[in-house]
mmCIF file of C-alpha atoms and ligand atoms in Angstrom:
data_model
loop_
_atom_site.group_PDB
_atom_site.id
_atom_site.type_symbol
_atom_site.label_atom_id
_atom_site.label_comp_id
_atom_site.label_asym_id
_atom_site.label_seq_id
_atom_site.Cartn_x
_atom_site.Cartn_y
_atom_site.Cartn_z
ATOM 1 C CA MET A 692 -3.133 16.260 -15.328
ATOM 2 C CA SER A 693 -5.216 13.105 -15.078
ATOM 3 C CA SER A 694 -4.179 9.895 -16.761
ATOM 4 C CA PRO A 695 -5.890 8.823 -20.010
ATOM 5 C CA ILE A 696 -6.550 5.283 -18.739
ATOM 6 C CA SER A 697 -10.239 4.726 -18.131
ATOM 7 C CA ALA A 698 -11.826 1.544 -16.859
ATOM 8 C CA ALA A 699 -13.700 1.041 -20.131
ATOM 9 C CA ARG A 700 -10.501 1.090 -22.181
ATOM 10 C CA GLN A 701 -8.393 -0.935 -19.777
ATOM 11 C CA THR A 702 -6.471 -3.887 -21.077
ATOM 12 C CA VAL A 703 -5.846 -6.289 -18.238
ATOM 13 C CA TYR A 704 -3.802 -9.457 -17.857
ATOM 14 C CA LEU A 705 -5.468 -12.646 -16.719
ATOM 15 C CA ASN A 706 -3.724 -16.035 -16.666
ATOM 16 C CA GLY A 707 -1.542 -15.524 -19.727
ATOM 17 C CA CYS A 708 -3.946 -13.384 -21.805
ATOM 18 C CA PHE A 709 -4.334 -9.659 -22.368
ATOM 19 C CA LEU A 710 -7.981 -8.706 -22.734
ATOM 20 C CA PRO A 711 -10.433 -5.828 -22.141
ATOM 21 C CA LEU A 712 -11.366 -5.410 -18.472
ATOM 22 C CA ALA A 713 -15.036 -6.175 -19.156
ATOM 23 C CA GLU A 714 -14.104 -9.545 -20.664
ATOM 24 C CA ALA A 715 -11.848 -10.646 -17.800
ATOM 25 C CA LYS A 716 -13.735 -13.319 -15.850
ATOM 26 C CA ILE A 717 -12.760 -15.785 -13.147
ATOM 27 C CA SER A 718 -14.570 -18.841 -11.813
ATOM 28 C CA VAL A 719 -16.804 -18.464 -8.748
ATOM 29 C CA MET A 720 -14.783 -21.407 -7.404
ATOM 30 C CA ASP A 721 -11.629 -19.292 -7.359
ATOM 31 C CA ARG A 722 -10.172 -19.392 -3.846
ATOM 32 C CA GLY A 723 -9.489 -15.678 -4.075
ATOM 33 C CA PHE A 724 -13.251 -15.142 -4.413
ATOM 34 C CA LEU A 725 -14.339 -17.812 -1.897
ATOM 35 C CA PHE A 726 -11.731 -17.280 0.830
ATOM 36 C CA GLY A 727 -9.685 -14.182 -0.022
ATOM 37 C CA ASP A 728 -6.939 -16.796 -0.408
ATOM 38 C CA GLY A 729 -4.434 -14.664 -2.255
ATOM 39 C CA VAL A 730 -1.964 -11.814 -2.119
ATOM 40 C CA TYR A 731 -1.497 -8.590 -4.066
ATOM 41 C CA GLU A 732 0.832 -5.712 -4.801
ATOM 42 C CA VAL A 733 0.321 -2.105 -5.867
ATOM 43 C CA ILE A 734 3.406 -0.816 -7.683
ATOM 44 C CA PRO A 735 3.574 2.893 -8.529
ATOM 45 C CA VAL A 736 4.836 3.925 -11.962
ATOM 46 C CA PHE A 737 5.888 7.509 -12.630
ATOM 47 C CA GLY A 738 6.654 8.417 -16.228
ATOM 48 C CA HIS A 739 7.705 4.990 -17.412
ATOM 49 C CA LYS A 740 9.628 3.997 -14.344
ATOM 50 C CA LEU A 741 8.512 1.647 -11.612
ATOM 51 C CA LEU A 742 9.249 3.104 -8.208
ATOM 52 C CA ARG A 743 11.219 0.400 -6.390
ATOM 53 C CA GLY A 744 9.855 -2.457 -8.482
ATOM 54 C CA ASP A 745 12.498 -4.726 -6.931
ATOM 55 C CA ALA A 746 11.272 -3.974 -3.396
ATOM 56 C CA HIS A 747 7.663 -4.697 -4.412
ATOM 57 C CA LEU A 748 8.747 -8.059 -5.874
ATOM 58 C CA ARG A 749 10.617 -8.806 -2.660
ATOM 59 C CA ARG A 750 7.489 -8.079 -0.630
ATOM 60 C CA LEU A 751 5.381 -10.164 -3.047
ATOM 61 C CA GLN A 752 7.732 -13.103 -2.423
ATOM 62 C CA HIS A 753 7.389 -12.551 1.340
ATOM 63 C CA SER A 754 3.578 -12.584 1.109
ATOM 64 C CA LEU A 755 3.615 -15.731 -1.062
ATOM 65 C CA ASP A 756 6.016 -17.486 1.316
ATOM 66 C CA ARG A 757 3.816 -16.597 4.294
ATOM 67 C CA ILE A 758 0.771 -18.246 2.701
ATOM 68 C CA SER A 759 2.870 -21.116 1.229
ATOM 69 C CA LEU A 760 2.019 -20.338 -2.363
ATOM 70 C CA GLN A 761 4.701 -20.818 -4.976
ATOM 71 C CA ASN A 762 5.703 -17.751 -6.938
ATOM 72 C CA PRO A 763 4.402 -18.526 -10.440
ATOM 73 C CA MET A 764 7.089 -16.398 -12.130
ATOM 74 C CA SER A 765 10.687 -15.286 -11.818
ATOM 75 C CA ASP A 766 11.442 -11.625 -11.073
ATOM 76 C CA SER A 767 12.647 -11.056 -14.640
ATOM 77 C CA ASP A 768 9.419 -12.576 -16.044
ATOM 78 C CA TRP A 769 7.393 -10.309 -13.756
ATOM 79 C CA MET A 770 9.351 -7.289 -14.949
ATOM 80 C CA GLN A 771 8.721 -8.219 -18.589
ATOM 81 C CA LEU A 772 5.033 -8.681 -17.901
ATOM 82 C CA PHE A 773 4.839 -5.317 -16.115
ATOM 83 C CA ALA A 774 6.412 -3.654 -19.163
ATOM 84 C CA ARG A 775 3.830 -5.288 -21.465
ATOM 85 C CA VAL A 776 0.813 -4.355 -19.364
ATOM 86 C CA LEU A 777 2.087 -0.762 -19.070
ATOM 87 C CA GLU A 778 2.630 -0.583 -22.842
ATOM 88 C CA LYS A 779 -1.013 -1.560 -23.358
ATOM 89 C CA ASN A 780 -2.273 1.084 -20.909
ATOM 90 C CA PRO A 781 -0.327 4.293 -21.616
ATOM 91 C CA GLY A 782 -0.321 7.183 -19.195
ATOM 92 C CA GLU A 783 1.880 9.266 -16.970
ATOM 93 C CA ASN A 784 1.127 8.391 -13.366
ATOM 94 C CA ARG A 785 -0.033 4.840 -12.971
ATOM 95 C CA ALA A 786 0.090 1.913 -10.596
ATOM 96 C CA ILE A 787 0.229 -1.766 -11.429
ATOM 97 C CA TYR A 788 -2.257 -3.822 -9.437
ATOM 98 C CA LEU A 789 -1.161 -7.451 -9.289
ATOM 99 C CA GLN A 790 -3.151 -10.175 -7.588
ATOM 100 C CA ILE A 791 -2.320 -13.841 -7.234
ATOM 101 C CA SER A 792 -4.859 -16.249 -5.773
ATOM 102 C CA ARG A 793 -4.447 -19.957 -5.011
ATOM 103 C CA GLY A 794 -6.577 -20.746 -8.055
ATOM 104 C CA VAL A 795 -9.685 -22.795 -8.719
ATOM 105 C CA TYR A 796 -10.403 -26.072 -6.921
ATOM 106 C CA PRO A 797 -13.306 -28.339 -7.928
ATOM 107 C CA SER A 798 -14.963 -28.045 -4.493
ATOM 108 C CA ARG A 799 -15.087 -25.497 -1.676
ATOM 109 C CA ASP A 800 -12.467 -26.894 0.680
ATOM 110 C CA LEU A 801 -10.135 -25.006 3.025
ATOM 111 C CA THR A 802 -7.493 -27.721 2.652
ATOM 112 C CA VAL A 803 -4.666 -26.732 0.347
ATOM 113 C CA LYS A 804 -3.922 -29.204 -2.430
ATOM 114 C CA SER A 805 -1.256 -29.276 -5.093
ATOM 115 C CA GLY A 806 -1.805 -29.390 -8.816
ATOM 116 C CA TYR A 807 -3.996 -26.326 -9.272
ATOM 117 C CA PRO A 808 -2.465 -23.323 -11.026
ATOM 118 C CA ALA A 809 -2.603 -19.925 -9.328
ATOM 119 C CA THR A 810 -4.864 -17.242 -10.796
ATOM 120 C CA ILE A 811 -2.800 -14.249 -11.910
ATOM 121 C CA PHE A 812 -4.531 -10.939 -12.543
ATOM 122 C CA MET A 813 -3.000 -7.591 -13.363
ATOM 123 C CA MET A 814 -4.458 -4.205 -14.204
ATOM 124 C CA VAL A 815 -3.130 -0.660 -14.449
ATOM 125 C CA LEU A 816 -4.721 1.899 -12.158
ATOM 126 C CA PRO A 817 -4.628 5.576 -13.045
ATOM 127 C CA VAL A 818 -3.065 7.572 -10.214
ATOM 128 C CA LYS A 819 -4.008 11.223 -9.847
ATOM 129 C CA GLU A 820 -1.127 13.671 -10.042
ATOM 130 C CA ILE A 821 -0.494 14.816 -6.490
ATOM 131 C CA ASP A 822 -1.666 18.395 -5.947
ATOM 132 C CA LEU A 823 0.944 19.516 -3.434
ATOM 133 C CA ALA A 824 -0.972 22.635 -2.386
ATOM 134 C CA LEU A 825 -4.078 20.553 -1.722
ATOM 135 C CA LEU A 826 -2.151 17.800 0.047
ATOM 136 C CA ALA A 827 -0.475 20.423 2.251
ATOM 137 C CA LYS A 828 -3.903 21.270 3.672
ATOM 138 C CA GLY A 829 -3.723 17.833 5.258
ATOM 139 C CA ILE A 830 -6.259 15.194 6.200
ATOM 140 C CA LYS A 831 -8.364 14.465 9.256
ATOM 141 C CA ALA A 832 -8.235 11.099 10.964
ATOM 142 C CA ILE A 833 -9.603 9.286 13.976
ATOM 143 C CA THR A 834 -7.992 6.624 16.124
ATOM 144 C CA ILE A 835 -9.686 3.226 16.026
ATOM 145 C CA GLU A 836 -8.954 -0.053 17.784
ATOM 146 C CA ASP A 837 -7.062 -2.261 15.319
ATOM 147 C CA PHE A 838 -8.994 -5.508 15.329
ATOM 148 C CA ARG A 839 -7.162 -7.040 12.343
ATOM 149 C CA TRP A 840 -5.309 -10.325 12.599
ATOM 150 C CA ASP A 841 -1.736 -11.079 13.613
ATOM 151 C CA ALA A 842 -0.438 -11.404 10.055
ATOM 152 C CA CYS A 843 -0.647 -7.839 8.739
ATOM 153 C CA ASP A 844 2.808 -8.205 7.162
ATOM 154 C CA ILE A 845 1.105 -10.272 4.436
ATOM 155 C CA LYS A 846 -0.329 -8.123 1.643
ATOM 156 C CA SER A 847 -3.373 -10.341 1.636
ATOM 157 C CA THR A 848 -6.510 -9.879 -0.452
ATOM 158 C CA SER A 849 -8.545 -10.750 2.688
ATOM 159 C CA LEU A 850 -9.324 -7.093 3.347
ATOM 160 C CA VAL A 851 -12.742 -7.110 4.981
ATOM 161 C CA ALA A 852 -11.328 -5.842 8.308
ATOM 162 C CA SER A 853 -9.682 -2.919 6.500
ATOM 163 C CA VAL A 854 -12.939 -2.186 4.705
ATOM 164 C CA MET A 855 -14.780 -2.095 8.066
ATOM 165 C CA LEU A 856 -12.153 0.197 9.596
ATOM 166 C CA ARG A 857 -12.260 2.571 6.633
ATOM 167 C CA GLN A 858 -16.062 2.538 6.896
ATOM 168 C CA GLN A 859 -15.788 3.716 10.507
ATOM 169 C CA ALA A 860 -13.586 6.598 9.361
ATOM 170 C CA THR A 861 -16.036 7.507 6.601
ATOM 171 C CA ARG A 862 -18.930 7.484 9.071
ATOM 172 C CA ALA A 863 -16.918 9.853 11.288
ATOM 173 C CA LYS A 864 -16.536 12.114 8.210
ATOM 174 C CA VAL A 865 -12.746 11.909 8.188
ATOM 175 C CA GLU A 866 -10.409 10.645 5.470
ATOM 176 C CA ASP A 867 -8.645 7.897 7.372
ATOM 177 C CA ALA A 868 -8.073 6.120 10.656
ATOM 178 C CA VAL A 869 -4.951 5.590 12.708
ATOM 179 C CA LEU A 870 -5.123 2.044 14.035
ATOM 180 C CA VAL A 871 -4.247 1.344 17.644
ATOM 181 C CA LYS A 872 -3.614 -2.100 19.141
ATOM 182 C CA HIS A 873 -3.271 -2.507 22.920
ATOM 183 C CA GLY A 874 -2.500 1.218 23.273
ATOM 184 C CA TYR A 875 0.126 1.293 20.511
ATOM 185 C CA VAL A 876 -0.202 2.567 16.964
ATOM 186 C CA THR A 877 0.139 0.065 14.124
ATOM 187 C CA GLU A 878 -0.597 1.942 10.859
ATOM 188 C CA GLY A 879 -3.345 3.590 8.784
ATOM 189 C CA THR A 880 -6.105 1.586 7.073
ATOM 190 C CA ALA A 881 -3.917 1.341 3.935
ATOM 191 C CA SER A 882 -0.798 3.302 4.811
ATOM 192 C CA ASN A 883 2.111 3.462 7.266
ATOM 193 C CA LEU A 884 2.356 6.006 10.038
ATOM 194 C CA PHE A 885 5.166 8.439 10.823
ATOM 195 C CA LEU A 886 5.452 10.890 13.634
ATOM 196 C CA VAL A 887 7.799 13.865 13.841
ATOM 197 C CA ASP A 888 9.222 14.815 17.214
ATOM 198 C CA GLY A 889 11.460 17.882 16.883
ATOM 199 C CA ASN A 890 13.980 16.932 14.226
ATOM 200 C CA THR A 891 13.419 13.175 14.642
ATOM 201 C CA LEU A 892 11.290 10.864 12.535
ATOM 202 C CA ILE A 893 9.623 8.025 14.415
ATOM 203 C CA THR A 894 7.726 5.059 13.010
ATOM 204 C CA PRO A 895 6.543 1.772 14.520
ATOM 205 C CA PRO A 896 8.853 -1.165 13.737
ATOM 206 C CA THR A 897 7.784 -3.728 11.157
ATOM 207 C CA GLY A 898 6.495 -7.112 12.288
ATOM 208 C CA HIS A 899 3.244 -9.040 12.132
ATOM 209 C CA GLN A 900 1.179 -6.007 13.212
ATOM 210 C CA LEU A 901 1.691 -3.912 10.078
ATOM 211 C CA LEU A 902 2.597 -4.015 6.414
ATOM 212 C CA SER A 903 6.188 -3.250 5.575
ATOM 213 C CA GLY A 904 5.404 -0.409 3.167
ATOM 214 C CA ILE A 905 7.709 0.431 0.288
ATOM 215 C CA THR A 906 6.909 4.152 0.692
ATOM 216 C CA ARG A 907 7.901 3.723 4.336
ATOM 217 C CA GLU A 908 11.189 2.217 3.168
ATOM 218 C CA ILE A 909 11.782 5.150 0.772
ATOM 219 C CA ILE A 910 11.022 7.707 3.508
ATOM 220 C CA LEU A 911 13.446 6.013 5.903
ATOM 221 C CA ASP A 912 16.157 5.998 3.209
ATOM 222 C CA LEU A 913 15.536 9.662 2.369
ATOM 223 C CA ALA A 914 15.682 10.640 6.036
ATOM 224 C CA THR A 915 18.994 8.820 6.486
ATOM 225 C CA GLU A 916 20.456 10.341 3.289
ATOM 226 C CA ASN A 917 19.501 13.789 4.554
ATOM 227 C CA ASN A 918 20.793 13.288 8.105
ATOM 228 C CA ILE A 919 17.371 13.238 9.725
ATOM 229 C CA PRO A 920 17.505 11.020 12.813
ATOM 230 C CA VAL A 921 15.153 8.038 12.510
ATOM 231 C CA ILE A 922 13.842 5.865 15.324
ATOM 232 C CA GLN A 923 11.807 2.724 14.716
ATOM 233 C CA ARG A 924 10.034 2.096 17.997
ATOM 234 C CA PRO A 925 6.567 1.409 19.373
ATOM 235 C CA VAL A 926 4.428 4.570 19.356
ATOM 236 C CA SER A 927 1.806 4.909 22.076
ATOM 237 C CA GLN A 928 -1.566 6.433 21.257
ATOM 238 C CA GLN A 929 -0.794 9.231 23.741
ATOM 239 C CA ALA A 930 2.432 10.098 21.877
ATOM 240 C CA LEU A 931 0.339 10.924 18.811
ATOM 241 C CA TYR A 932 -1.331 13.883 20.484
ATOM 242 C CA HIS A 933 2.072 15.359 21.431
ATOM 243 C CA ALA A 934 3.605 14.871 17.974
ATOM 244 C CA ASP A 935 4.858 17.853 15.997
ATOM 245 C CA GLU A 936 3.659 16.160 12.814
ATOM 246 C CA ILE A 937 1.887 12.946 11.825
ATOM 247 C CA TRP A 938 2.029 11.479 8.305
ATOM 248 C CA LEU A 939 0.286 8.576 6.595
ATOM 249 C CA ALA A 940 2.269 7.164 3.665
ATOM 250 C CA SER A 941 1.540 4.775 0.814
ATOM 251 C CA SER A 942 2.354 4.218 -2.858
ATOM 252 C CA THR A 943 -0.849 5.825 -4.095
ATOM 253 C CA ARG A 944 -1.295 8.502 -1.445
ATOM 254 C CA GLU A 945 2.418 9.394 -1.170
ATOM 255 C CA ILE A 946 2.782 11.241 2.154
ATOM 256 C CA ALA A 947 -0.362 12.772 3.644
ATOM 257 C CA PRO A 948 0.008 15.067 6.648
ATOM 258 C CA VAL A 949 -2.614 14.446 9.349
ATOM 259 C CA VAL A 950 -3.673 17.855 10.645
ATOM 260 C CA LYS A 951 -6.489 16.786 12.927
ATOM 261 C CA LEU A 952 -6.568 13.589 14.958
ATOM 262 C CA ASP A 953 -9.737 12.834 16.899
ATOM 263 C CA ASP A 954 -10.609 16.276 18.271
ATOM 264 C CA GLN A 955 -7.097 17.610 18.398
ATOM 265 C CA LEU A 956 -5.227 19.799 15.901
ATOM 266 C CA ILE A 957 -1.803 18.453 14.894
ATOM 267 C CA SER A 958 1.001 20.798 13.788
ATOM 268 C CA LYS A 959 -1.352 23.749 14.250
ATOM 269 C CA GLY A 960 -3.762 22.330 11.684
ATOM 270 C CA ALA A 961 -1.433 22.546 8.660
ATOM 271 C CA ALA A 962 1.357 20.481 7.110
ATOM 272 C CA GLY A 963 4.599 20.901 9.030
ATOM 273 C CA PRO A 964 8.114 21.874 7.906
ATOM 274 C CA MET A 965 9.494 18.314 8.002
ATOM 275 C CA TRP A 966 6.684 17.188 5.696
ATOM 276 C CA GLN A 967 7.573 20.004 3.267
ATOM 277 C CA ARG A 968 11.176 18.815 3.144
ATOM 278 C CA MET A 969 10.359 15.134 2.877
ATOM 279 C CA MET A 970 7.818 15.748 0.076
ATOM 280 C CA GLY A 971 10.498 17.642 -1.865
ATOM 281 C CA TRP A 972 12.924 14.724 -1.568
ATOM 282 C CA TYR A 973 10.175 12.254 -2.382
ATOM 283 C CA GLN A 974 9.220 14.079 -5.600
ATOM 284 C CA LEU A 975 12.857 13.940 -6.751
ATOM 285 C CA GLN A 976 12.941 10.236 -5.940
ATOM 286 C CA LYS A 977 9.811 9.666 -8.052
ATOM 287 C CA GLN A 978 11.378 11.419 -11.027
ATOM 288 C CA ALA A 979 14.554 9.382 -10.652
ATOM 289 C CA GLY A 980 12.466 6.174 -10.360
ATOM 290 C CA ARG A 981 14.746 4.662 -7.754
HETATM 291 N N1 LIG B 2002 -1.802 -0.261 0.360
HETATM 292 N N2 LIG B 2002 -0.201 -0.595 5.158
HETATM 293 C C1 LIG B 2002 -1.267 -1.103 4.547
HETATM 294 C C2 LIG B 2002 -2.259 -1.867 5.357
HETATM 295 C C3 LIG B 2002 -1.449 -0.917 3.164
HETATM 296 O O1 LIG B 2002 -2.517 -1.452 2.554
HETATM 297 C C4 LIG B 2002 -0.499 -0.168 2.431
HETATM 298 C C5 LIG B 2002 -0.622 0.086 0.960
HETATM 299 C C6 LIG B 2002 0.610 0.353 3.113
HETATM 300 C C7 LIG B 2002 1.693 1.135 2.397
HETATM 301 O O2 LIG B 2002 2.440 0.303 1.557
HETATM 302 P P1 LIG B 2002 3.157 0.878 0.267
HETATM 303 O O3 LIG B 2002 3.960 2.025 0.706
HETATM 304 O O4 LIG B 2002 3.995 -0.249 -0.218
HETATM 305 O O5 LIG B 2002 2.102 1.301 -0.721
HETATM 306 C C8 LIG B 2002 0.727 0.112 4.474
HETATM 307 C C9 LIG B 2002 -1.978 -0.146 -1.073
HETATM 308 C C10 LIG B 2002 -1.592 1.145 -1.673
HETATM 309 C C11 LIG B 2002 -3.377 -0.598 -1.405
HETATM 310 O O6 LIG B 2002 -3.845 -1.518 -0.751
HETATM 311 O O7 LIG B 2002 -3.992 -0.062 -2.335
#
């Protein structure tokens, strides 16, 4: 069932006001617009429950600290604001998009100055109900050299590199790309990567080369709870082609099995048994909202 939120009827939050999406305007001098000088979060909401809202706020704080931008609100104020924006945009499966930029300066100047309030924008994105049968058919991906910067742990709004990488995947007529840096896998264009080897789940360790995904965190917790061995270690590009399963995971995509990578079939071209189990646990987690 699709969500009733449509762009035309969206009520968004901008700098203290709730207003229709079409009326939400920012200055062309906003540093988010001029420099991509800002950070964001995408927080999934199932039913009326945020899925790991606390973890998303923790990551938001990390991103803000990394760019030396003060958090404009306390966690409890954020939670209250999330509740209000959700109330104004009813629906079942949704995601809160939150963006904070360094605000508007009088002139275009890279130098950071104090005294200018951050720009805070929030909207509610409809998220399609996952069709498990369709998802089980899997996605195709290609490997691409990861030419992004050395600060991928920041959920930064400077996303032009990701746009270019996704464009390469689209041109290759596949859904996504697995990014490879110096022979080792980092992540997807907007997702984290997992590999299944026998009964073991393997994922690259967090650091400056990839975003510390909250879905990744949930998957690791679920694996541990269910006695699935987990190894966080560098994954070579070659290891991908020998994997029993490959998954790409994010808040909006959940867990997508990759069934074809470059020219090679993965897990015989269909979702594997570990994916089936993990998706079952993940769906329960969504319902519980933990
Ligand atoms: N992106 N890596 C990158 C580069 C991402 O952009 C994302 C998510 C993830 C997964 O993070 P999480 O599990 O917290 O969603 C990993 C979001 C969904 C986006 O940009 O829309």
